[in-house]
Coordinates of C-alpha atoms in Angstrom, one line a residue:
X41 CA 29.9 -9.6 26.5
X42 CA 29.6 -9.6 22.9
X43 CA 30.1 -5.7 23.3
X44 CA 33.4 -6.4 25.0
X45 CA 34.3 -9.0 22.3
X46 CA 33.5 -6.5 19.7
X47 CA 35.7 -3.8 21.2
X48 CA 38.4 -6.0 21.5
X49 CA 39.2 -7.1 17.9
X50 CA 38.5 -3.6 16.8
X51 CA 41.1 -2.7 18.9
X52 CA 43.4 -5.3 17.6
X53 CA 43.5 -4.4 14.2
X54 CA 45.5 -1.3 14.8
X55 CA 47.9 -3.1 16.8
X56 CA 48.5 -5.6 14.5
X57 CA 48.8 -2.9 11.3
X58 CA 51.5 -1.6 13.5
X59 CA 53.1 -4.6 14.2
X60 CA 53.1 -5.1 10.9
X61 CA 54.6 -1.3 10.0
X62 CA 57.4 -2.1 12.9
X63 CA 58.1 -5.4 11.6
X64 CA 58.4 -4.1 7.7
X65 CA 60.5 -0.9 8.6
X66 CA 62.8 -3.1 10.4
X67 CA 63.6 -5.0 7.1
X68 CA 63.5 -1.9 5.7
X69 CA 66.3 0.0 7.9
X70 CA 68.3 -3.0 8.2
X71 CA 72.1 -2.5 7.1
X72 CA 73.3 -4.3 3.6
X73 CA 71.4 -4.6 0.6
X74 CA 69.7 -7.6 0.4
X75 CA 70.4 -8.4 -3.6
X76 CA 73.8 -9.1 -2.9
X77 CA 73.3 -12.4 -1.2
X78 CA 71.5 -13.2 -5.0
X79 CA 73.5 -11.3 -7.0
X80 CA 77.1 -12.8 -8.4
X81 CA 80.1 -11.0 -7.2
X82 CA 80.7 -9.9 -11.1
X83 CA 76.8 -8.7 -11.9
X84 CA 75.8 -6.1 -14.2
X85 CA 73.9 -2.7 -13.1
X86 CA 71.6 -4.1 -15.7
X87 CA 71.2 -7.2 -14.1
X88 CA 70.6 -5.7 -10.7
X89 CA 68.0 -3.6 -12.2
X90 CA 65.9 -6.8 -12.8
X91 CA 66.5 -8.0 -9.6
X92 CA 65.3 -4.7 -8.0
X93 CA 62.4 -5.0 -10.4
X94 CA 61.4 -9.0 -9.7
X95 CA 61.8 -8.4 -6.2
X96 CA 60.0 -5.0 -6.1
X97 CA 62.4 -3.1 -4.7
X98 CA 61.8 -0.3 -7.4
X99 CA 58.4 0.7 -6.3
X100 CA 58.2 3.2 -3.4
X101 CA 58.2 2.4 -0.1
X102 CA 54.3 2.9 0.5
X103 CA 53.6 0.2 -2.5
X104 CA 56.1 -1.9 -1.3
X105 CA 54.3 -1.9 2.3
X106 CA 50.4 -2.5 0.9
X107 CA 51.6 -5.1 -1.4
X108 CA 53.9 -6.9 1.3
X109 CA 50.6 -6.7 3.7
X110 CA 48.6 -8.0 0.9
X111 CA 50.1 -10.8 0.1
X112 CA 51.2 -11.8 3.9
X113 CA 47.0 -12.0 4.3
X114 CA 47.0 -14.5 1.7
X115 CA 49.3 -16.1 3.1
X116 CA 52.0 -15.8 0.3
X117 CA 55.6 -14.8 2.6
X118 CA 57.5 -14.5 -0.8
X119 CA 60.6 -15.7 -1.3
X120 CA 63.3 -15.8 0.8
X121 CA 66.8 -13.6 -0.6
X122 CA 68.8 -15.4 1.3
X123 CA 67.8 -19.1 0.7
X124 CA 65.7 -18.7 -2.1
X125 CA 63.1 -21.0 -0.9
X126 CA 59.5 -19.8 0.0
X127 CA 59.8 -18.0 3.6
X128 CA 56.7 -20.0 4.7
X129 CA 58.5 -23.2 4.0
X130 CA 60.8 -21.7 6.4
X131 CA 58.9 -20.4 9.1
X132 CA 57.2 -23.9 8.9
X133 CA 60.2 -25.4 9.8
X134 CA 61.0 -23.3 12.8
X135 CA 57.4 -23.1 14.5
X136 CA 57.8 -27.6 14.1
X137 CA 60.7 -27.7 15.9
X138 CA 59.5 -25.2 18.5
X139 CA 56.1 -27.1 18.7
X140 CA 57.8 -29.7 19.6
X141 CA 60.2 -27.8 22.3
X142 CA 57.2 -26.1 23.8
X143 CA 54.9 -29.9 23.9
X144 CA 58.0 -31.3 25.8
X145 CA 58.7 -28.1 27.9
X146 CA 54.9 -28.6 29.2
X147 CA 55.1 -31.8 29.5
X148 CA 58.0 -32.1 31.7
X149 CA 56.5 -28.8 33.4
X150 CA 53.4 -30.7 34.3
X151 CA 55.4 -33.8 35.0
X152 CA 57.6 -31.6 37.6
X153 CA 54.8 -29.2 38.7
X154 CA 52.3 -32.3 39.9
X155 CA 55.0 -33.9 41.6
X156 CA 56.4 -31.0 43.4
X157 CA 52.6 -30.1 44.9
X158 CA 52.1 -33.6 46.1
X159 CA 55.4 -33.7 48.1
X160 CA 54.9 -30.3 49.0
X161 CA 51.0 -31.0 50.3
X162 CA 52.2 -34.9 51.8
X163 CA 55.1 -32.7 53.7
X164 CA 53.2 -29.5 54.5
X165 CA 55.3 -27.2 57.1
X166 CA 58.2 -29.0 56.4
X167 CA 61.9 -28.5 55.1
X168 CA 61.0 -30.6 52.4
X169 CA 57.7 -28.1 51.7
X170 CA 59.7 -25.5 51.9
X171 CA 62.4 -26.5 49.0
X172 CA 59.9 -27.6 47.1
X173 CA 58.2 -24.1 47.2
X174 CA 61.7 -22.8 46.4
X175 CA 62.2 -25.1 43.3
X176 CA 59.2 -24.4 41.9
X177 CA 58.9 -19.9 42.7
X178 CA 63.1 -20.7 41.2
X179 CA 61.8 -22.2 37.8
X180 CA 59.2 -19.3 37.3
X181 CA 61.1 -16.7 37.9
X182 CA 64.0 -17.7 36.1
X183 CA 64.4 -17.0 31.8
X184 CA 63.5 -19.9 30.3
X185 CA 66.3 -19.4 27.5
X186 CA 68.9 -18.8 30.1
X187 CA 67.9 -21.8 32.1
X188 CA 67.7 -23.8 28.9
X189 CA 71.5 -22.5 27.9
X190 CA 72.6 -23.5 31.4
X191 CA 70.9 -27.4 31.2
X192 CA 72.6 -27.6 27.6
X193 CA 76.3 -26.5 29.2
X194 CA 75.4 -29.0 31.7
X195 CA 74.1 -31.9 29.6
X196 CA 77.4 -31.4 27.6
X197 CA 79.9 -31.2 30.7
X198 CA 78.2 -33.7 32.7
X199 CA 75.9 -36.3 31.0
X200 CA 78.6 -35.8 27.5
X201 CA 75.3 -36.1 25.7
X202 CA 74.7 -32.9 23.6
X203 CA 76.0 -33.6 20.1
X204 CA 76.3 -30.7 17.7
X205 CA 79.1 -27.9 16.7
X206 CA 81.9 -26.0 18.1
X207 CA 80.6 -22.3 17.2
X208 CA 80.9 -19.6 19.9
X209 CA 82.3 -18.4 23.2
X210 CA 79.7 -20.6 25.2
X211 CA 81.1 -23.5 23.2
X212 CA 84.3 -22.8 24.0
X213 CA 83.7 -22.7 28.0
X214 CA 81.5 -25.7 27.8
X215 CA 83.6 -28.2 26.1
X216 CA 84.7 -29.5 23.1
X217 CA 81.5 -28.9 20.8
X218 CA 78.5 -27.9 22.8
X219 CA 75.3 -28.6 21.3
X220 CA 73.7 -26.8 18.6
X221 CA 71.3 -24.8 21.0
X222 CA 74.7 -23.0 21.8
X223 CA 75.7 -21.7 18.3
X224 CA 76.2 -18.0 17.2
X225 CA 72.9 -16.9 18.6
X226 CA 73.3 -18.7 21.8
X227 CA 69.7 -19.6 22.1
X228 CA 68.7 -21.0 19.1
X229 CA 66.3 -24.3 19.9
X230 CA 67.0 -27.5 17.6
X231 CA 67.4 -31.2 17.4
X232 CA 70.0 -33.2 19.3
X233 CA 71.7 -35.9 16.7

């Protein structure tokens, strides 16, 4: 067992340095240069030069990697170029919001779940038992993103009660200003006003 247990985290550590490569690269290759969301539209060569240097975009890419690793163990995410707040700040921000998504999402899955079982037990062989088993194979198999997309679009033609924005093609179908879950990305989960 404790074999096993070994074995396993020795395993995970090169997965997660390569997660951590593929995740860095992917900044890395990305198109744009990331200064110019800092820099004024007017700025000096001089001035990007001490940009390059504060954000450490002058050292090789190598350094750049073992010093971004470094720090990420410490837990220090840097600063963000766009924002220019402290990334963990926003990251914090993101994983509240989807805590709370995923605590309602189980919630209503257990609610949903237990209920669907005991009607389909009290009703075994039944048509009833059989929609139920239906339902509930139809909600697992189905992307939870889509699914959530489609129960916005509803919420918004039906029940009017998704506030938010009018961003997007899917905003544009649904109605006059489809909630923010429907912006640019499509799928992006936050607060309804």
């Amino acid at each position: 067992m404790i074999n096993t247990l070994l074995y396993r985290i020795l395993l995970a550590i090169p997965t997660m340095l390569g997660v951590a490569v593929i995740c860095f690269m992917l900044v890395q290759i990305a198109p744009g240069d990331p200064l110019v969301s800092v820099m004024p539209p007017d700025a000096s060569e001089a001035l990007r030069q001490t940009l390059m240097q504060a954000y450490g975009f002058d050292k090789p890419l190598p350094l750049q990697f073992i010093h971004w690793l470094w720090r990420a163990l410490h837990g220090d995410l840097g600063m963000s170029v766009a924002t220019g707040r402290p990334v963990i700040d926003e990251v914090m921000t993101a994983v509240a919001y989807s805590l709370r998504l995923a605590l309602l999402a189980t919630a209503i899955g257990f609610v949903l779940g237990s209920l669907f079982g005991f009607v389909a037990g009290y009703f075994r062989n039944s048509v009833i038992d059989r929609l139920a088993s239906v339902l509930s194979v139809f909600g697992v198999s189905v992307p939870h993103y889509w699914l959530g997309m489609l129960l916005v679009i509803l919420c918004k033609r039906q029940v009017r009660a998704a506030a938010g924005h009018r961003r997007g093609p899917i905003a544009r179908w649904a109605g006059n200003g489809t909630g923010r879950t429907c912006s640019s990305c499509c799928c992006r989960p936050s607060p309804c006003r």
